[in-house]
Every structure is written in structure tokens, then in C-alpha cells.
């Protein structure tokens, strides 16, 4: 049993899913292996609504996975997102998930749609 912020997790898998669970967190995190401006991330995650992207980024920032940097030197305002050192510990896991998805798609003759 694991406990964080007075919430209990029955196993290490459920604790991991606290950080990367849901429909979009792993997708966003894999795009943040390289530092990105919000606009770049938005273009790469077109299928995610702007509201959902913003909420997920905020949650991951609160969880310590993502660092948000605001550049106010000159208009327009620019915001960068990148993985924190804690967030970077997820990179091997994220790459494994992506590789598993690729192999599964190939083995089951899924069609890759390129836009």
C-alpha cells in the first residue's frame, strides 16, 4: 500500500497510473521528451482540445512531472514546457509504451493514418 497526499494506492501500478493515467497524459509526456513551446505542443496534439491540454499540463506540473516557463521579454508571451528530472524518469516507460503500440499495430495489420 502506498500513500501520497492522504490518498492511498493499493500497488505500484496504481501509483504509476496516478501520474500517467488517463487518455492524454502519456501522449503529452512523450511529446515533451524534447522541450516545446505551447504552440508546438498544441500542433502536435491536434486531437486534444485546448482546454484538455491546458488542464493536463497543469495537473502534470502540480505532480512535478512538467516544468512551465513563461518568457515575458517581449510580446507575444511565450510559454515553454519540458519534463522535470522526475518527469524524465518516465522516458524509458513512455518509449516502451510507444514501441509496444507500434508492434501491436504492425502485428494486427492496423492501418496507420498519416496527416
PDB file of N, CA, C and O in Angstrom, residues 53-113:
ATOM      1  N   UNK A  53      -5.759  19.955 -22.981  1.00  0.00           N
ATOM      2  CA  UNK A  53      -4.302  20.070 -22.972  1.00  0.00           C
ATOM      3  C   UNK A  53      -3.847  20.951 -21.815  1.00  0.00           C
ATOM      4  O   UNK A  53      -2.946  20.586 -21.063  1.00  0.00           O
ATOM      5  N   UNK A  54      -4.473  22.093 -21.653  1.00  0.00           N
ATOM      6  CA  UNK A  54      -4.108  23.009 -20.571  1.00  0.00           C
ATOM      7  C   UNK A  54      -4.313  22.373 -19.197  1.00  0.00           C
ATOM      8  O   UNK A  54      -3.452  22.487 -18.322  1.00  0.00           O
ATOM      9  N   UNK A  55      -5.439  21.697 -19.019  1.00  0.00           N
ATOM     10  CA  UNK A  55      -5.720  21.050 -17.727  1.00  0.00           C
ATOM     11  C   UNK A  55      -4.727  19.933 -17.429  1.00  0.00           C
ATOM     12  O   UNK A  55      -4.240  19.806 -16.301  1.00  0.00           O
ATOM     13  N   UNK A  56      -4.420  19.127 -18.438  1.00  0.00           N
ATOM     14  CA  UNK A  56      -3.484  18.022 -18.235  1.00  0.00           C
ATOM     15  C   UNK A  56      -2.075  18.556 -17.924  1.00  0.00           C
ATOM     16  O   UNK A  56      -1.391  18.015 -17.054  1.00  0.00           O
ATOM     17  N   UNK A  57      -1.656  19.599 -18.633  1.00  0.00           N
ATOM     18  CA  UNK A  57      -0.348  20.194 -18.360  1.00  0.00           C
ATOM     19  C   UNK A  57      -0.289  20.742 -16.934  1.00  0.00           C
ATOM     20  O   UNK A  57       0.704  20.557 -16.232  1.00  0.00           O
ATOM     21  N   UNK A  58      -1.365  21.378 -16.499  1.00  0.00           N
ATOM     22  CA  UNK A  58      -1.406  21.923 -15.144  1.00  0.00           C
ATOM     23  C   UNK A  58      -1.318  20.802 -14.108  1.00  0.00           C
ATOM     24  O   UNK A  58      -0.571  20.912 -13.129  1.00  0.00           O
ATOM     25  N   UNK A  59      -2.062  19.717 -14.326  1.00  0.00           N
ATOM     26  CA  UNK A  59      -2.003  18.571 -13.403  1.00  0.00           C
ATOM     27  C   UNK A  59      -0.593  17.995 -13.337  1.00  0.00           C
ATOM     28  O   UNK A  59      -0.089  17.694 -12.256  1.00  0.00           O
ATOM     29  N   UNK A  60       0.029  17.841 -14.499  1.00  0.00           N
ATOM     30  CA  UNK A  60       1.371  17.256 -14.529  1.00  0.00           C
ATOM     31  C   UNK A  60       2.402  18.203 -13.923  1.00  0.00           C
ATOM     32  O   UNK A  60       3.386  17.757 -13.333  1.00  0.00           O
ATOM     33  N   UNK A  61       2.165  19.493 -14.043  1.00  0.00           N
ATOM     34  CA  UNK A  61       3.039  20.471 -13.389  1.00  0.00           C
ATOM     35  C   UNK A  61       2.888  20.352 -11.865  1.00  0.00           C
ATOM     36  O   UNK A  61       3.876  20.328 -11.141  1.00  0.00           O
ATOM     37  N   UNK A  62       1.656  20.251 -11.383  1.00  0.00           N
ATOM     38  CA  UNK A  62       1.400  20.082  -9.947  1.00  0.00           C
ATOM     39  C   UNK A  62       1.989  18.783  -9.416  1.00  0.00           C
ATOM     40  O   UNK A  62       2.445  18.723  -8.271  1.00  0.00           O
ATOM     41  N   UNK A  63       2.013  17.741 -10.249  1.00  0.00           N
ATOM     42  CA  UNK A  63       2.589  16.450  -9.862  1.00  0.00           C
ATOM     43  C   UNK A  63       4.113  16.443  -9.940  1.00  0.00           C
ATOM     44  O   UNK A  63       4.743  15.453  -9.568  1.00  0.00           O
ATOM     45  N   UNK A  64       4.702  17.505 -10.462  1.00  0.00           N
ATOM     46  CA  UNK A  64       6.154  17.589 -10.540  1.00  0.00           C
ATOM     47  C   UNK A  64       6.772  16.925 -11.752  1.00  0.00           C
ATOM     48  O   UNK A  64       7.982  16.732 -11.806  1.00  0.00           O
ATOM     49  N   UNK A  65       5.951  16.585 -12.758  1.00  0.00           N
ATOM     50  CA  UNK A  65       6.463  15.938 -13.964  1.00  0.00           C
ATOM     51  C   UNK A  65       6.893  16.939 -15.026  1.00  0.00           C
ATOM     52  O   UNK A  65       7.775  16.656 -15.835  1.00  0.00           O
ATOM     53  N   UNK A  66       6.228  18.079 -15.060  1.00  0.00           N
ATOM     54  CA  UNK A  66       6.417  19.062 -16.123  1.00  0.00           C
ATOM     55  C   UNK A  66       6.773  20.416 -15.522  1.00  0.00           C
ATOM     56  O   UNK A  66       6.217  20.817 -14.492  1.00  0.00           O
ATOM     57  N   UNK A  67       7.691  21.102 -16.171  1.00  0.00           N
ATOM     58  CA  UNK A  67       8.069  22.458 -15.775  1.00  0.00           C
ATOM     59  C   UNK A  67       7.554  23.424 -16.827  1.00  0.00           C
ATOM     60  O   UNK A  67       7.745  23.209 -18.021  1.00  0.00           O
ATOM     61  N   UNK A  68       6.908  24.483 -16.382  1.00  0.00           N
ATOM     62  CA  UNK A  68       6.373  25.527 -17.262  1.00  0.00           C
ATOM     63  C   UNK A  68       7.210  26.770 -17.076  1.00  0.00           C
ATOM     64  O   UNK A  68       7.430  27.229 -15.961  1.00  0.00           O
ATOM     65  N   UNK A  69       7.701  27.325 -18.193  1.00  0.00           N
ATOM     66  CA  UNK A  69       8.496  28.540 -18.152  1.00  0.00           C
ATOM     67  C   UNK A  69       7.829  29.597 -19.017  1.00  0.00           C
ATOM     68  O   UNK A  69       7.567  29.354 -20.196  1.00  0.00           O
ATOM     69  N   UNK A  70       7.566  30.758 -18.423  1.00  0.00           N
ATOM     70  CA  UNK A  70       6.948  31.869 -19.146  1.00  0.00           C
ATOM     71  C   UNK A  70       8.038  32.867 -19.498  1.00  0.00           C
ATOM     72  O   UNK A  70       8.780  33.318 -18.634  1.00  0.00           O
ATOM     73  N   UNK A  71       8.129  33.220 -20.787  1.00  0.00           N
ATOM     74  CA  UNK A  71       9.095  34.212 -21.263  1.00  0.00           C
ATOM     75  C   UNK A  71       8.332  35.502 -21.522  1.00  0.00           C
ATOM     76  O   UNK A  71       7.489  35.559 -22.412  1.00  0.00           O
ATOM     77  N   UNK A  72       8.642  36.524 -20.752  1.00  0.00           N
ATOM     78  CA  UNK A  72       7.924  37.797 -20.882  1.00  0.00           C
ATOM     79  C   UNK A  72       8.813  38.899 -21.452  1.00  0.00           C
ATOM     80  O   UNK A  72       8.499  40.063 -21.324  1.00  0.00           O
ATOM     81  N   UNK A  73       9.913  38.515 -22.083  1.00  0.00           N
ATOM     82  CA  UNK A  73      10.860  39.514 -22.562  1.00  0.00           C
ATOM     83  C   UNK A  73      10.265  40.467 -23.588  1.00  0.00           C
ATOM     84  O   UNK A  73      10.548  41.641 -23.568  1.00  0.00           O
ATOM     85  N   UNK A  74       9.480  39.956 -24.501  1.00  0.00           N
ATOM     86  CA  UNK A  74       8.816  40.835 -25.462  1.00  0.00           C
ATOM     87  C   UNK A  74       7.541  40.163 -25.958  1.00  0.00           C
ATOM     88  O   UNK A  74       7.479  38.948 -26.057  1.00  0.00           O
ATOM     89  N   UNK A  75       6.547  40.938 -26.280  1.00  0.00           N
ATOM     90  CA  UNK A  75       5.299  40.328 -26.793  1.00  0.00           C
ATOM     91  C   UNK A  75       5.555  39.639 -28.118  1.00  0.00           C
ATOM     92  O   UNK A  75       6.425  40.074 -28.861  1.00  0.00           O
ATOM     93  N   UNK A  76       4.828  38.598 -28.476  1.00  0.00           N
ATOM     94  CA  UNK A  76       3.817  37.949 -27.654  1.00  0.00           C
ATOM     95  C   UNK A  76       4.442  37.073 -26.578  1.00  0.00           C
ATOM     96  O   UNK A  76       5.573  36.613 -26.714  1.00  0.00           O
ATOM     97  N   UNK A  77       3.683  36.834 -25.538  1.00  0.00           N
ATOM     98  CA  UNK A  77       4.095  35.987 -24.428  1.00  0.00           C
ATOM     99  C   UNK A  77       4.403  34.584 -24.946  1.00  0.00           C
ATOM    100  O   UNK A  77       3.660  34.047 -25.754  1.00  0.00           O
ATOM    101  N   UNK A  78       5.509  33.999 -24.496  1.00  0.00           N
ATOM    102  CA  UNK A  78       5.874  32.645 -24.919  1.00  0.00           C
ATOM    103  C   UNK A  78       5.978  31.756 -23.696  1.00  0.00           C
ATOM    104  O   UNK A  78       6.508  32.167 -22.670  1.00  0.00           O
ATOM    105  N   UNK A  79       5.456  30.543 -23.826  1.00  0.00           N
ATOM    106  CA  UNK A  79       5.470  29.584 -22.727  1.00  0.00           C
ATOM    107  C   UNK A  79       6.100  28.288 -23.222  1.00  0.00           C
ATOM    108  O   UNK A  79       5.721  27.767 -24.266  1.00  0.00           O
ATOM    109  N   UNK A  80       7.088  27.806 -22.476  1.00  0.00           N
ATOM    110  CA  UNK A  80       7.752  26.533 -22.776  1.00  0.00           C
ATOM    111  C   UNK A  80       7.336  25.503 -21.744  1.00  0.00           C
ATOM    112  O   UNK A  80       7.103  25.828 -20.581  1.00  0.00           O
ATOM    113  N   UNK A  81       7.280  24.249 -22.194  1.00  0.00           N
ATOM    114  CA  UNK A  81       7.044  23.124 -21.295  1.00  0.00           C
ATOM    115  C   UNK A  81       8.160  22.123 -21.512  1.00  0.00           C
ATOM    116  O   UNK A  81       8.593  21.898 -22.642  1.00  0.00           O
ATOM    117  N   UNK A  82       8.608  21.533 -20.426  1.00  0.00           N
ATOM    118  CA  UNK A  82       9.625  20.489 -20.504  1.00  0.00           C
ATOM    119  C   UNK A  82       9.465  19.554 -19.322  1.00  0.00           C
ATOM    120  O   UNK A  82       8.838  19.903 -18.317  1.00  0.00           O
ATOM    121  N   UNK A  83      10.022  18.366 -19.460  1.00  0.00           N
ATOM    122  CA  UNK A  83       9.980  17.408 -18.366  1.00  0.00           C
ATOM    123  C   UNK A  83      10.948  17.836 -17.272  1.00  0.00           C
ATOM    124  O   UNK A  83      12.052  18.308 -17.565  1.00  0.00           O
ATOM    125  N   UNK A  84      10.543  17.668 -16.039  1.00  0.00           N
ATOM    126  CA  UNK A  84      11.438  17.890 -14.901  1.00  0.00           C
ATOM    127  C   UNK A  84      12.348  16.663 -14.791  1.00  0.00           C
ATOM    128  O   UNK A  84      12.106  15.652 -15.468  1.00  0.00           O
ATOM    129  N   UNK A  85      13.364  16.718 -13.931  1.00  0.00           N
ATOM    130  CA  UNK A  85      14.161  15.497 -13.731  1.00  0.00           C
ATOM    131  C   UNK A  85      13.291  14.303 -13.301  1.00  0.00           C
ATOM    132  O   UNK A  85      13.505  13.184 -13.771  1.00  0.00           O
ATOM    133  N   UNK A  86      12.291  14.544 -12.458  1.00  0.00           N
ATOM    134  CA  UNK A  86      11.352  13.488 -12.062  1.00  0.00           C
ATOM    135  C   UNK A  86      10.565  12.999 -13.280  1.00  0.00           C
ATOM    136  O   UNK A  86      10.416  11.796 -13.489  1.00  0.00           O
ATOM    137  N   UNK A  87      10.106  13.900 -14.114  1.00  0.00           N
ATOM    138  CA  UNK A  87       9.370  13.541 -15.321  1.00  0.00           C
ATOM    139  C   UNK A  87      10.235  12.763 -16.300  1.00  0.00           C
ATOM    140  O   UNK A  87       9.762  11.845 -16.986  1.00  0.00           O
ATOM    141  N   UNK A  88      11.522  13.101 -16.363  1.00  0.00           N
ATOM    142  CA  UNK A  88      12.434  12.421 -17.292  1.00  0.00           C
ATOM    143  C   UNK A  88      12.628  10.947 -16.914  1.00  0.00           C
ATOM    144  O   UNK A  88      12.976  10.134 -17.762  1.00  0.00           O
ATOM    145  N   UNK A  89      12.369  10.601 -15.656  1.00  0.00           N
ATOM    146  CA  UNK A  89      12.486   9.187 -15.266  1.00  0.00           C
ATOM    147  C   UNK A  89      11.444   8.337 -15.969  1.00  0.00           C
ATOM    148  O   UNK A  89      11.578   7.112 -16.016  1.00  0.00           O
ATOM    149  N   UNK A  90      10.412   8.968 -16.542  1.00  0.00           N
ATOM    150  CA  UNK A  90       9.372   8.239 -17.278  1.00  0.00           C
ATOM    151  C   UNK A  90       9.748   7.934 -18.731  1.00  0.00           C
ATOM    152  O   UNK A  90       9.062   7.161 -19.389  1.00  0.00           O
ATOM    153  N   UNK A  91      10.813   8.520 -19.239  1.00  0.00           N
ATOM    154  CA  UNK A  91      11.152   8.369 -20.658  1.00  0.00           C
ATOM    155  C   UNK A  91      11.274   6.902 -21.082  1.00  0.00           C
ATOM    156  O   UNK A  91      10.681   6.512 -22.091  1.00  0.00           O
ATOM    157  N   UNK A  92      12.003   6.048 -20.358  1.00  0.00           N
ATOM    158  CA  UNK A  92      12.068   4.637 -20.796  1.00  0.00           C
ATOM    159  C   UNK A  92      10.686   3.983 -20.844  1.00  0.00           C
ATOM    160  O   UNK A  92      10.392   3.231 -21.780  1.00  0.00           O
ATOM    161  N   UNK A  93       9.844   4.277 -19.880  1.00  0.00           N
ATOM    162  CA  UNK A  93       8.493   3.732 -19.857  1.00  0.00           C
ATOM    163  C   UNK A  93       7.672   4.236 -21.044  1.00  0.00           C
ATOM    164  O   UNK A  93       7.013   3.461 -21.730  1.00  0.00           O
ATOM    165  N   UNK A  94       7.737   5.529 -21.314  1.00  0.00           N
ATOM    166  CA  UNK A  94       6.995   6.125 -22.432  1.00  0.00           C
ATOM    167  C   UNK A  94       7.448   5.543 -23.766  1.00  0.00           C
ATOM    168  O   UNK A  94       6.625   5.227 -24.629  1.00  0.00           O
ATOM    169  N   UNK A  95       8.759   5.375 -23.926  1.00  0.00           N
ATOM    170  CA  UNK A  95       9.279   4.794 -25.170  1.00  0.00           C
ATOM    171  C   UNK A  95       8.840   3.340 -25.317  1.00  0.00           C
ATOM    172  O   UNK A  95       8.521   2.891 -26.420  1.00  0.00           O
ATOM    173  N   UNK A  96       8.799   2.612 -24.214  1.00  0.00           N
ATOM    174  CA  UNK A  96       8.332   1.214 -24.254  1.00  0.00           C
ATOM    175  C   UNK A  96       6.862   1.138 -24.639  1.00  0.00           C
ATOM    176  O   UNK A  96       6.458   0.279 -25.419  1.00  0.00           O
ATOM    177  N   UNK A  97       6.058   2.034 -24.093  1.00  0.00           N
ATOM    178  CA  UNK A  97       4.631   2.070 -24.432  1.00  0.00           C
ATOM    179  C   UNK A  97       4.464   2.355 -25.927  1.00  0.00           C
ATOM    180  O   UNK A  97       3.681   1.693 -26.614  1.00  0.00           O
ATOM    181  N   UNK A  98       5.223   3.332 -26.437  1.00  0.00           N
ATOM    182  CA  UNK A  98       5.135   3.681 -27.860  1.00  0.00           C
ATOM    183  C   UNK A  98       5.576   2.509 -28.740  1.00  0.00           C
ATOM    184  O   UNK A  98       4.936   2.208 -29.753  1.00  0.00           O
ATOM    185  N   UNK A  99       6.637   1.844 -28.357  1.00  0.00           N
ATOM    186  CA  UNK A  99       7.130   0.697 -29.132  1.00  0.00           C
ATOM    187  C   UNK A  99       6.125  -0.447 -29.105  1.00  0.00           C
ATOM    188  O   UNK A  99       5.887  -1.089 -30.122  1.00  0.00           O
ATOM    189  N   UNK A 100       5.524  -0.700 -27.951  1.00  0.00           N
ATOM    190  CA  UNK A 100       4.505  -1.744 -27.852  1.00  0.00           C
ATOM    191  C   UNK A 100       3.336  -1.430 -28.782  1.00  0.00           C
ATOM    192  O   UNK A 100       2.838  -2.310 -29.489  1.00  0.00           O
ATOM    193  N   UNK A 101       2.899  -0.180 -28.800  1.00  0.00           N
ATOM    194  CA  UNK A 101       1.804   0.221 -29.684  1.00  0.00           C
ATOM    195  C   UNK A 101       2.156   0.033 -31.144  1.00  0.00           C
ATOM    196  O   UNK A 101       1.343  -0.453 -31.946  1.00  0.00           O
ATOM    197  N   UNK A 102       3.388   0.372 -31.505  1.00  0.00           N
ATOM    198  CA  UNK A 102       3.831   0.225 -32.896  1.00  0.00           C
ATOM    199  C   UNK A 102       3.846  -1.253 -33.301  1.00  0.00           C
ATOM    200  O   UNK A 102       3.330  -1.620 -34.361  1.00  0.00           O
ATOM    201  N   UNK A 103       4.399  -2.108 -32.455  1.00  0.00           N
ATOM    202  CA  UNK A 103       4.452  -3.541 -32.756  1.00  0.00           C
ATOM    203  C   UNK A 103       3.054  -4.149 -32.819  1.00  0.00           C
ATOM    204  O   UNK A 103       2.770  -4.981 -33.681  1.00  0.00           O
ATOM    205  N   UNK A 104       2.191  -3.724 -31.908  1.00  0.00           N
ATOM    206  CA  UNK A 104       0.821  -4.225 -31.904  1.00  0.00           C
ATOM    207  C   UNK A 104       0.105  -3.842 -33.190  1.00  0.00           C
ATOM    208  O   UNK A 104      -0.592  -4.660 -33.799  1.00  0.00           O
ATOM    209  N   UNK A 105       0.295  -2.606 -33.618  1.00  0.00           N
ATOM    210  CA  UNK A 105      -0.330  -2.146 -34.862  1.00  0.00           C
ATOM    211  C   UNK A 105       0.191  -2.945 -36.059  1.00  0.00           C
ATOM    212  O   UNK A 105      -0.588  -3.369 -36.920  1.00  0.00           O
ATOM    213  N   UNK A 106       1.504  -3.177 -36.104  1.00  0.00           N
ATOM    214  CA  UNK A 106       2.091  -3.931 -37.212  1.00  0.00           C
ATOM    215  C   UNK A 106       1.609  -5.384 -37.214  1.00  0.00           C
ATOM    216  O   UNK A 106       1.272  -5.934 -38.260  1.00  0.00           O
ATOM    217  N   UNK A 107       1.579  -6.004 -36.049  1.00  0.00           N
ATOM    218  CA  UNK A 107       1.190  -7.411 -35.934  1.00  0.00           C
ATOM    219  C   UNK A 107      -0.281  -7.653 -36.201  1.00  0.00           C
ATOM    220  O   UNK A 107      -0.678  -8.763 -36.519  1.00  0.00           O
ATOM    221  N   UNK A 108      -1.095  -6.639 -36.066  1.00  0.00           N
ATOM    222  CA  UNK A 108      -2.538  -6.787 -36.270  1.00  0.00           C
ATOM    223  C   UNK A 108      -3.005  -6.087 -37.536  1.00  0.00           C
ATOM    224  O   UNK A 108      -4.191  -5.898 -37.744  1.00  0.00           O
ATOM    225  N   UNK A 109      -2.029  -5.706 -38.370  1.00  0.00           N
ATOM    226  CA  UNK A 109      -2.338  -5.062 -39.661  1.00  0.00           C
ATOM    227  C   UNK A 109      -3.227  -3.834 -39.516  1.00  0.00           C
ATOM    228  O   UNK A 109      -4.125  -3.604 -40.329  1.00  0.00           O
ATOM    229  N   UNK A 110      -3.006  -3.057 -38.449  1.00  0.00           N
ATOM    230  CA  UNK A 110      -3.741  -1.809 -38.316  1.00  0.00           C
ATOM    231  C   UNK A 110      -3.244  -0.862 -39.380  1.00  0.00           C
ATOM    232  O   UNK A 110      -2.106  -0.922 -39.837  1.00  0.00           O
ATOM    233  N   UNK A 111      -4.079   0.019 -39.796  1.00  0.00           N
ATOM    234  CA  UNK A 111      -3.723   0.998 -40.819  1.00  0.00           C
ATOM    235  C   UNK A 111      -3.234   2.264 -40.126  1.00  0.00           C
ATOM    236  O   UNK A 111      -3.908   2.798 -39.248  1.00  0.00           O
ATOM    237  N   UNK A 112      -2.060   2.731 -40.533  1.00  0.00           N
ATOM    238  CA  UNK A 112      -1.536   3.983 -39.990  1.00  0.00           C
ATOM    239  C   UNK A 112      -2.042   5.129 -40.843  1.00  0.00           C
ATOM    240  O   UNK A 112      -1.814   5.164 -42.046  1.00  0.00           O
ATOM    241  N   UNK A 113      -2.705   6.071 -40.208  1.00  0.00           N
ATOM    242  CA  UNK A 113      -3.222   7.243 -40.908  1.00  0.00           C
ATOM    243  C   UNK A 113      -2.214   8.365 -40.755  1.00  0.00           C
ATOM    244  O   UNK A 113      -1.850   8.727 -39.628  1.00  0.00           O
TER     245      UNK A 113
END
